[in-house]
Structure formats: structure tokens, C-alpha cells
PDB file of C-alpha atoms in Angstrom:
ATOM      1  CA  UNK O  31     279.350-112.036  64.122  1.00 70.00           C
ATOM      2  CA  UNK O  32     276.758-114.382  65.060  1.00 71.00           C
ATOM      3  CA  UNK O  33     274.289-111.576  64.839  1.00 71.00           C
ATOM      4  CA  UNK O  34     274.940-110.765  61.250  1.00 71.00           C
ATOM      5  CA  UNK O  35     276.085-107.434  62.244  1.00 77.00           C
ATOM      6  CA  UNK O  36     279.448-105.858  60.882  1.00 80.00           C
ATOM      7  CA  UNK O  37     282.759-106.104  62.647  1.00 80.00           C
ATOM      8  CA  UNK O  38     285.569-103.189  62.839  1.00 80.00           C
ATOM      9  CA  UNK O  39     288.706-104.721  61.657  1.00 78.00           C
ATOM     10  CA  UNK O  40     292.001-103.138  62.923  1.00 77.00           C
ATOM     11  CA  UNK O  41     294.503-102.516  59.431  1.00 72.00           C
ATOM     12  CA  UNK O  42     297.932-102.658  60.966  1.00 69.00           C
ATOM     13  CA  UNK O  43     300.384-102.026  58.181  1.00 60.00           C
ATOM     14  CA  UNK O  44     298.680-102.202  55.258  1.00 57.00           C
ATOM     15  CA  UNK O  45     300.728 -99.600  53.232  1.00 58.00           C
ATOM     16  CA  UNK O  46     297.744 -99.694  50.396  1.00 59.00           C
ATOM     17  CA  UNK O  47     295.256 -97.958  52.619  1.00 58.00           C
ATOM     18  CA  UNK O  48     294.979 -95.029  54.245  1.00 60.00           C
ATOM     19  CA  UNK O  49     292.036 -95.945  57.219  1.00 63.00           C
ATOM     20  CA  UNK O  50     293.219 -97.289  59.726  1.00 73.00           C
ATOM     21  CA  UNK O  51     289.964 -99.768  60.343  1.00 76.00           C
ATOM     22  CA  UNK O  52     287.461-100.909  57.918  1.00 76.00           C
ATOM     23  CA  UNK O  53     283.814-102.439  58.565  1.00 81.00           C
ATOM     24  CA  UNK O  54     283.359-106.439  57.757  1.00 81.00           C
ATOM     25  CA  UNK O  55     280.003-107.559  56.821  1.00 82.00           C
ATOM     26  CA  UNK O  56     279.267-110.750  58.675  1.00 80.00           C
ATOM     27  CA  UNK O  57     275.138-110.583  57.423  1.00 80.00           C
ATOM     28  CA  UNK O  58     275.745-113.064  54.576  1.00 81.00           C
ATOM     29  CA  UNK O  59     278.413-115.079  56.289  1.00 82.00           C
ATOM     30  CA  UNK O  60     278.202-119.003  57.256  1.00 82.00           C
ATOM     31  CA  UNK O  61     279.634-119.672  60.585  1.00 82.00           C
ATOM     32  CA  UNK O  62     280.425-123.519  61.322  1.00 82.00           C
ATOM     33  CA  UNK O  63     281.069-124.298  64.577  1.00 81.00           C
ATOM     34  CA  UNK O  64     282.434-128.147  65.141  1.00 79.00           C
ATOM     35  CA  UNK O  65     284.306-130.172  67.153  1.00 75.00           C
ATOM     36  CA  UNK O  66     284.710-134.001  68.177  1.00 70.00           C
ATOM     37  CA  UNK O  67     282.554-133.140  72.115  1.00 79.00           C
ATOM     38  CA  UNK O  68     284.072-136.283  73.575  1.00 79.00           C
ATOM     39  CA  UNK O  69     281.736-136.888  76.242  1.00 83.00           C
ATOM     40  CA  UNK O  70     278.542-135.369  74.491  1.00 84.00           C
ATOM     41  CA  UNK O  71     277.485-139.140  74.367  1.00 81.00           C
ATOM     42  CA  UNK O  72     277.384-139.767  78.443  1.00 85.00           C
ATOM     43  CA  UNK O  73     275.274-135.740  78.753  1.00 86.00           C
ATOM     44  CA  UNK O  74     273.013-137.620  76.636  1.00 83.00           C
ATOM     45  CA  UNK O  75     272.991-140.958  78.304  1.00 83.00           C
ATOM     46  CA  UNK O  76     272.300-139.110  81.681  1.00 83.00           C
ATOM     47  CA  UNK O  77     269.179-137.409  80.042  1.00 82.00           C
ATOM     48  CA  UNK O  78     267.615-140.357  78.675  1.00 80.00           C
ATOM     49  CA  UNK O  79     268.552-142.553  81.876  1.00 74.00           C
ATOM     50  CA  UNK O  80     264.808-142.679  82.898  1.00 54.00           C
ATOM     51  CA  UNK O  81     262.242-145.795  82.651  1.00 37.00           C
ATOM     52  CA  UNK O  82     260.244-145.880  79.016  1.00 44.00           C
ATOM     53  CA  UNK O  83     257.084-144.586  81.479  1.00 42.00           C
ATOM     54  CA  UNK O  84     258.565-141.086  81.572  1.00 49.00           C
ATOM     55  CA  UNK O  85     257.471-137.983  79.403  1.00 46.00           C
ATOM     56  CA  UNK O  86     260.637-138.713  77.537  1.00 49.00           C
ATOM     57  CA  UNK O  87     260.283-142.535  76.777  1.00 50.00           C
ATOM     58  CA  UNK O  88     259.204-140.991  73.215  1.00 52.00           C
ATOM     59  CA  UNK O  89     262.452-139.625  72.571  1.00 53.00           C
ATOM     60  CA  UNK O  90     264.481-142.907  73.262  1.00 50.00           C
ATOM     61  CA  UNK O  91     261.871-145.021  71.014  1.00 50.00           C
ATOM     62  CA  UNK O  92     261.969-142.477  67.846  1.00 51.00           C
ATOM     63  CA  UNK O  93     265.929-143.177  68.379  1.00 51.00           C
ATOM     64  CA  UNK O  94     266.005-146.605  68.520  1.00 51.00           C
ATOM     65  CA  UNK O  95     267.763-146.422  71.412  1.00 48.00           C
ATOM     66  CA  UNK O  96     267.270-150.174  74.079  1.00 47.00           C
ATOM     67  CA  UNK O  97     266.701-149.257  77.785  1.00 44.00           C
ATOM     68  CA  UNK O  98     268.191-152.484  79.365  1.00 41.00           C
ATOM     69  CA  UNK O  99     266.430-153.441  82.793  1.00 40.00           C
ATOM     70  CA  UNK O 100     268.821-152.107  84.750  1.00 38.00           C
ATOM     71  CA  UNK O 101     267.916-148.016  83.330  1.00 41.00           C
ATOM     72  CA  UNK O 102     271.000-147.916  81.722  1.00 42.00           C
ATOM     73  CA  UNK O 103     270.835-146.193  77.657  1.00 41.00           C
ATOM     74  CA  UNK O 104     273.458-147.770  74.827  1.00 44.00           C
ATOM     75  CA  UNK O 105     273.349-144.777  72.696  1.00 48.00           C
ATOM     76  CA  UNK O 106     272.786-146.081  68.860  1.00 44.00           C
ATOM     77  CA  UNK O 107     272.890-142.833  67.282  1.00 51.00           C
ATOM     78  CA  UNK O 108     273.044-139.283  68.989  1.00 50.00           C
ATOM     79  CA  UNK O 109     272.608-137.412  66.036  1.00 46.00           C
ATOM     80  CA  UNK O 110     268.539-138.303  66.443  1.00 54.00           C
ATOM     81  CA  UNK O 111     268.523-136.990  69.933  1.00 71.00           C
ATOM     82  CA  UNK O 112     270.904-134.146  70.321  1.00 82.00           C
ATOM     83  CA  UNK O 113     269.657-130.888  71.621  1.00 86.00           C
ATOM     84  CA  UNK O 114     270.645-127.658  72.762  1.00 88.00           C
ATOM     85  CA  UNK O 115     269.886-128.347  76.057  1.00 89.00           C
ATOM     86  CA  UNK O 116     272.309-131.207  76.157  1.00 88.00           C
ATOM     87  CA  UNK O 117     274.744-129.089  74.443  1.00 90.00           C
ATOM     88  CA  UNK O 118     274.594-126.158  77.347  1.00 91.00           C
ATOM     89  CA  UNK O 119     275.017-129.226  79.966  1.00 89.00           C
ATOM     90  CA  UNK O 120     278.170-129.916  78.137  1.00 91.00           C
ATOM     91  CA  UNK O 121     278.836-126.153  78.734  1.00 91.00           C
ATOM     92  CA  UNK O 122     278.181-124.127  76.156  1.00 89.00           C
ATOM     93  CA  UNK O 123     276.830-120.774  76.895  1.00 90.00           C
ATOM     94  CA  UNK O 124     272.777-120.500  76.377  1.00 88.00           C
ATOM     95  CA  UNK O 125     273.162-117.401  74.974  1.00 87.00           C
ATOM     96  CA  UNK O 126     275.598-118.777  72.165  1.00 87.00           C
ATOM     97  CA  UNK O 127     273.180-122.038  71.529  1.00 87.00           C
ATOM     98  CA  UNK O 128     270.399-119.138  71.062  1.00 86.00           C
ATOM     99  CA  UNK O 129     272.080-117.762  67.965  1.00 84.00           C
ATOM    100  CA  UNK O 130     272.566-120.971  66.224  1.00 84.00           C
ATOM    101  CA  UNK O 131     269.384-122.208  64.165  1.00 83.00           C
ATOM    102  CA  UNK O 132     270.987-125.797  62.958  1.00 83.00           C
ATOM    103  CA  UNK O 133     272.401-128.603  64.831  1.00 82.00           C
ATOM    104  CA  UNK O 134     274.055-131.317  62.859  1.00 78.00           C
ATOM    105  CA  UNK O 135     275.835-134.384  64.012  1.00 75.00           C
ATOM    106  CA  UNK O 136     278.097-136.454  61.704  1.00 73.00           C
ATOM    107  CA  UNK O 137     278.680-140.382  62.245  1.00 76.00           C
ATOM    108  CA  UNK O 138     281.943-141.158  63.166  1.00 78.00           C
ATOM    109  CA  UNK O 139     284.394-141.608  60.494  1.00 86.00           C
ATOM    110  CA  UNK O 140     284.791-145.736  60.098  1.00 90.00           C
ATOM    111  CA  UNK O 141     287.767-147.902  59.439  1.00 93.00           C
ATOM    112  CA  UNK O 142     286.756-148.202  55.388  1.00 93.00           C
ATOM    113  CA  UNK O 143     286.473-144.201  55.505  1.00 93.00           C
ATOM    114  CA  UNK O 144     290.102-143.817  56.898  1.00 94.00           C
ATOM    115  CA  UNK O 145     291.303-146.292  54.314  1.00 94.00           C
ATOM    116  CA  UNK O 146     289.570-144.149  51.718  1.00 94.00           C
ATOM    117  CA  UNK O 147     291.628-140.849  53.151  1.00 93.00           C
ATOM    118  CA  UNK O 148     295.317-142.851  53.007  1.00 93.00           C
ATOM    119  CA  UNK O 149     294.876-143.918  49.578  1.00 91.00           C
ATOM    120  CA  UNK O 150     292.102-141.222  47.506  1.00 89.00           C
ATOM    121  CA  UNK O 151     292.066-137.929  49.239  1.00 78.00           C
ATOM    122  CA  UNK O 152     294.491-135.398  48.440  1.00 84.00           C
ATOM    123  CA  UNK O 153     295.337-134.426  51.748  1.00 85.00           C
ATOM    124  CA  UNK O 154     296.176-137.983  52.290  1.00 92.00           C
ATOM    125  CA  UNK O 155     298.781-138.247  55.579  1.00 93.00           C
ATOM    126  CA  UNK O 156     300.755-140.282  53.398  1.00 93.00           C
ATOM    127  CA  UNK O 157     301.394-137.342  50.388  1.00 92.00           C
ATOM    128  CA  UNK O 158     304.568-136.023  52.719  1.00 92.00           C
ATOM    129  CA  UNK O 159     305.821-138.825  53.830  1.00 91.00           C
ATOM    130  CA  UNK O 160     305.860-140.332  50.373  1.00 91.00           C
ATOM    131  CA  UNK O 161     307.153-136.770  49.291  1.00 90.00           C
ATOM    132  CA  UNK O 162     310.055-137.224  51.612  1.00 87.00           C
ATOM    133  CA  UNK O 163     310.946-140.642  51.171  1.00 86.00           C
ATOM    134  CA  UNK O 164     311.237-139.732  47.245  1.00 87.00           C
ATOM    135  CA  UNK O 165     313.557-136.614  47.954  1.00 86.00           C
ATOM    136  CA  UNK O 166     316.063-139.361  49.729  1.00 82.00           C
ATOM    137  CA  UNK O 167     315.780-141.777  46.656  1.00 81.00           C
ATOM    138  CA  UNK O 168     313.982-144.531  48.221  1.00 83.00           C
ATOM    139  CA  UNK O 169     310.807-146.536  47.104  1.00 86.00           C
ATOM    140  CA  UNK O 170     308.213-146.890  49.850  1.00 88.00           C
ATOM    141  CA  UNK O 171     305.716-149.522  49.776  1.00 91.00           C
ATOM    142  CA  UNK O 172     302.997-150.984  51.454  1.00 94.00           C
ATOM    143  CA  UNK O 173     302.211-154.858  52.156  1.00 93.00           C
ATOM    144  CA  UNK O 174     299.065-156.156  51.432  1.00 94.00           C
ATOM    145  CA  UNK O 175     296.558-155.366  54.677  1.00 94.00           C
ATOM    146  CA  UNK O 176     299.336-153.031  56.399  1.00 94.00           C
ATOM    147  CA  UNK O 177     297.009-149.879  54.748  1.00 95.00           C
ATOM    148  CA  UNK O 178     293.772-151.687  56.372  1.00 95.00           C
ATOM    149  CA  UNK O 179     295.264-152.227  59.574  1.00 95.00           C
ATOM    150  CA  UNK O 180     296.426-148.648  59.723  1.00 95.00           C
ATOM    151  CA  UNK O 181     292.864-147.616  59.101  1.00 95.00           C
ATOM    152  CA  UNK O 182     291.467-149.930  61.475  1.00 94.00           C
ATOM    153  CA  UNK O 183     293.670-148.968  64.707  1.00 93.00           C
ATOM    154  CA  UNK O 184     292.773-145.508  64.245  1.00 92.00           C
ATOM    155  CA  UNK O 185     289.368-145.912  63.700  1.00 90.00           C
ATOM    156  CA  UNK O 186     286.599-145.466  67.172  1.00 80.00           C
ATOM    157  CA  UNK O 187     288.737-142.302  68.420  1.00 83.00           C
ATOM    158  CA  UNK O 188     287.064-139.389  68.989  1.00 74.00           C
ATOM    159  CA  UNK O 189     289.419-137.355  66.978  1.00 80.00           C
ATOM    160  CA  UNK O 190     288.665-138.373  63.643  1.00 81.00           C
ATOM    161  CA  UNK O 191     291.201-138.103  61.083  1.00 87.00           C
ATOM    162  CA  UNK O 192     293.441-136.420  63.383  1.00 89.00           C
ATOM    163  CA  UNK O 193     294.556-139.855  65.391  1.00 91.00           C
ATOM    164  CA  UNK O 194     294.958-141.434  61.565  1.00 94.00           C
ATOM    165  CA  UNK O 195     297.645-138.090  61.083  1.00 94.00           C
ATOM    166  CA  UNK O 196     298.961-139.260  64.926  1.00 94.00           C
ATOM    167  CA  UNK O 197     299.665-142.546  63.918  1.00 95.00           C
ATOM    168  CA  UNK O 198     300.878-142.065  60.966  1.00 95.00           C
ATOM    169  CA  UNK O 199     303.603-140.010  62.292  1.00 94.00           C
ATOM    170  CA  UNK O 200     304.408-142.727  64.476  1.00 94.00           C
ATOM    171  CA  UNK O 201     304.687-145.104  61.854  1.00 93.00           C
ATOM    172  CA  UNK O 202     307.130-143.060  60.507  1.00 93.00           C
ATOM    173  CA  UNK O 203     309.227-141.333  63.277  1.00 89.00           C
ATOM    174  CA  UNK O 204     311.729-144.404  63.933  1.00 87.00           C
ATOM    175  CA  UNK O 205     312.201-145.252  60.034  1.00 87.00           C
ATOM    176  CA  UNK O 206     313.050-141.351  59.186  1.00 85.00           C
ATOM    177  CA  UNK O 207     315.868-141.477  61.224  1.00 79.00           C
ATOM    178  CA  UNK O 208     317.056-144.398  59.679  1.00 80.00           C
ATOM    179  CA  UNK O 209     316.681-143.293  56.207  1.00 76.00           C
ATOM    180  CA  UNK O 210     317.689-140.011  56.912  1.00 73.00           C
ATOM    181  CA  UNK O 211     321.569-141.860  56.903  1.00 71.00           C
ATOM    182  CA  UNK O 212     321.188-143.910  53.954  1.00 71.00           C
ATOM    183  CA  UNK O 213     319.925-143.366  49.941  1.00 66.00           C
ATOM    184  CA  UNK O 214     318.149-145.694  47.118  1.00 70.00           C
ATOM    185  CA  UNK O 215     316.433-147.973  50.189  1.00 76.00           C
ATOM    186  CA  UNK O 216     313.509-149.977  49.507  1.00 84.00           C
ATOM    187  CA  UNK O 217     311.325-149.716  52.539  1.00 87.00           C
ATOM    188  CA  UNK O 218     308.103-151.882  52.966  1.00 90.00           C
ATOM    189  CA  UNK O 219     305.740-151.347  55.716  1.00 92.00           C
ATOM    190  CA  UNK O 220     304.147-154.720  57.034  1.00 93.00           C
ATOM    191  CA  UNK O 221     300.901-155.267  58.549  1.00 94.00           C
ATOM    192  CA  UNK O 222     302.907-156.590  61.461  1.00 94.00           C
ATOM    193  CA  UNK O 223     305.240-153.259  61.850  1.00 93.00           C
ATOM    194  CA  UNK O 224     301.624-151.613  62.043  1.00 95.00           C
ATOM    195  CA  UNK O 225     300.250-153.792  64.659  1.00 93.00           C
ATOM    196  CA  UNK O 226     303.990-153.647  66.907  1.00 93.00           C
ATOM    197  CA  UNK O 227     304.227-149.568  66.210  1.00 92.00           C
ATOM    198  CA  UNK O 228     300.850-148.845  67.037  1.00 91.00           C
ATOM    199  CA  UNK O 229     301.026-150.993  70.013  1.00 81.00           C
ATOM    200  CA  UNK O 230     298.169-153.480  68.787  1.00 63.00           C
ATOM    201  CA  UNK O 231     299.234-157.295  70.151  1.00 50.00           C
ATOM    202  CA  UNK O 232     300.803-159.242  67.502  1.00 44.00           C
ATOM    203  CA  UNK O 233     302.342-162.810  66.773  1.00 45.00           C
ATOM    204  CA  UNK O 234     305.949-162.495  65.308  1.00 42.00           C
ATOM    205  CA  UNK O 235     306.414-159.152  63.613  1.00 37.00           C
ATOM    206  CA  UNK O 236     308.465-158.878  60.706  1.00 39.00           C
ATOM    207  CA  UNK O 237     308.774-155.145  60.991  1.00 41.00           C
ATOM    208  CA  UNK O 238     309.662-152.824  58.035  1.00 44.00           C
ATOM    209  CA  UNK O 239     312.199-154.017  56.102  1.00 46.00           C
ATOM    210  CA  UNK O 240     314.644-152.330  53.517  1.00 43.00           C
ATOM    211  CA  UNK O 241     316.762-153.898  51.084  1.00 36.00           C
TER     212      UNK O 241
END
């Protein structure tokens, strides 16, 4: 596919047809390949590990990237010093990074881009669990910074908006149950229950509370 050339495609009860294979055109196709790569960072680390007298001193400058005395790299930003040849040490197969023309690395998604998915987007984690709070008659709400701290313990994993989905079906799993056995509850999610569910330390948690 990565060649632009067609594919035989295997029809296996399609009662409309009568080949049993057609050819798929893959010329014209875009092909994303992406992924989270924990542990990219470190392949790149180990590459640009050397003293700023090396041939690729250059490389860590343009990047903005501090050698500390000790030869050590904090990596600011990979996305300026990426290449395929890190990418095969992470162990991807040469003749795979050969047939792909663009590299592109996105930031990280932040705590303030989280918060953005739970309240704007429409695949918000929140859209089915509001969805099935509403089919049991009860009103769920929010307390003022219980939102933001969601966003903020889920933010800094590598997996993105799939650890805000994780912990938002933790949130959830203990107070389901509950409401599962009751109707017309008004359930508020604290910025403490957050903190105490997702295992952040806390002072005295209130918890969520129904009345």
C-alpha cells in the first residue's frame, strides 16, 4: 500500500457481486501512521548524549536543547530533532521508514487541552456518562475545579486522551453501581472525589455526594 500500488481484496459474501476479488487503488491514498512511542524521547537522548564539540553539537543548539556538565540532554522539544534513524533504533523496519516522505511530531496534549475535550468536543468522555446518568433520572454535576483537576491528573501521560477516557471511567465505576439501585439522584462530583479516586493526595475529601 505504501507503494501506491493496488491491493486484491478478497469479497466474501457479498451477494451484489459476482467476482470474487476486486483491485483497490492505494496510488491516491494518505496513509497516517501514529502512535504515542513512549520511550522515543530516551533513543533521542542517547543520540545527542555527546559534548557540544561533536559533529552533532549543531543539532542540539538549533533545538534549544541545554547539555548540563555532566553530558546528560533534557529534551525541550523532540519534534526539532526527530529522525528516521532514531525511529529504526526504536525498531522500526528501515525499509518501512524508506517509504515514508514526512515525519511529524505533535506536542503533548496539556492540562488546558484535556479540559477543552471534557467540556467542547463532541466526543467528550463525559457525553455517555451524562447519557446514562439521564436515562436513570438523575442530574449530574460538576463542582467548581473538579473538571480542572480531572484534566490536570491526566495530563503528562504518554497516552494522550486515552488516560483522560481511563480516568474517567474510574471516576465513574463506583458511583454507577450506586445509581444503578436508585432514581431522581442529584450527584455532584467534587474536586476532592477527583483527587481521592484518582489517587492524587488530598486533605479531607468530601467525595461525591447525592441528595
Amino acid at each position: 500500500m505504501l507503494d501506491g500500488e493496488s491491493c486484491r481484496v478478497e469479497l466474501k459474501g457479498d451477494k451484489y457481486s459476482n467476482d470474487d476479488s476486486y483491485d483497490f487503488p492505494t496510488r491516491d491514498l494518505l496513509i497516517l501512521l501514529a502512535g504515542a512511542f513512549e520511550g522515543l524521547d530516551e533513543v533521542i537522548r542517547r543520540r545527542l548524549r555527546t559534548s557540544r564539540i561533536g559533529f552533532r553539537s549543531d543539532q542540539a543548539d538549533a533545538a534549544g536543547i541545554p547539555l548540563p556538565p555532566s553530558g546528560g540532554v533534557e529534551l525541550v522539544n523532540k519534534s526539532t530533532v526527530v529522525t528516521k534513524e532514531d525511529l529504526a533504533e526504536y525498531g522500526f523496519s528501515p525499509q518501512l521508514l524508506g517509504r515514508i516522505p514526512t515525519l511529524l511530531t505533535l506536542r503533548p496534549l496539556s492540562a488546558a487541552d484535556l479540559l477543552t475535550i471534557l467540556r467542547t468536543a463532541e466526543v467528550s468522555p463525559l457525553g455517555p456518562v451524562y447519557e446514562y446518568f439521564f436515562a436513570l433520572q438523575d442530574h449530574l454535576e460538576f463542582e467548581p475545579g473538579a473538571l480542572e483537576e480531572l484534566a490536570g491528573l491526566s495530563a503528562g501521560d504518554p497516552a494522550g486522551a486515552r488516560k483522560l477516557m481511563e480516568n474517567v471511567d474510574k471516576l465513574f465505576a463506583k458511583i454507577k453501581f450506586i445509581a444503578a439501585n436508585k432514581i431522581r439522584e442529584r450527584i455532584r462530583i467534587s474536586r476532592a472525589y477527583v483527587r481521592r479516586t484518582l489517587g492524587a493526595p488530598t486533605g479531607k475529601p468530601r467525595g461525591a455526594e447525592g441528595s
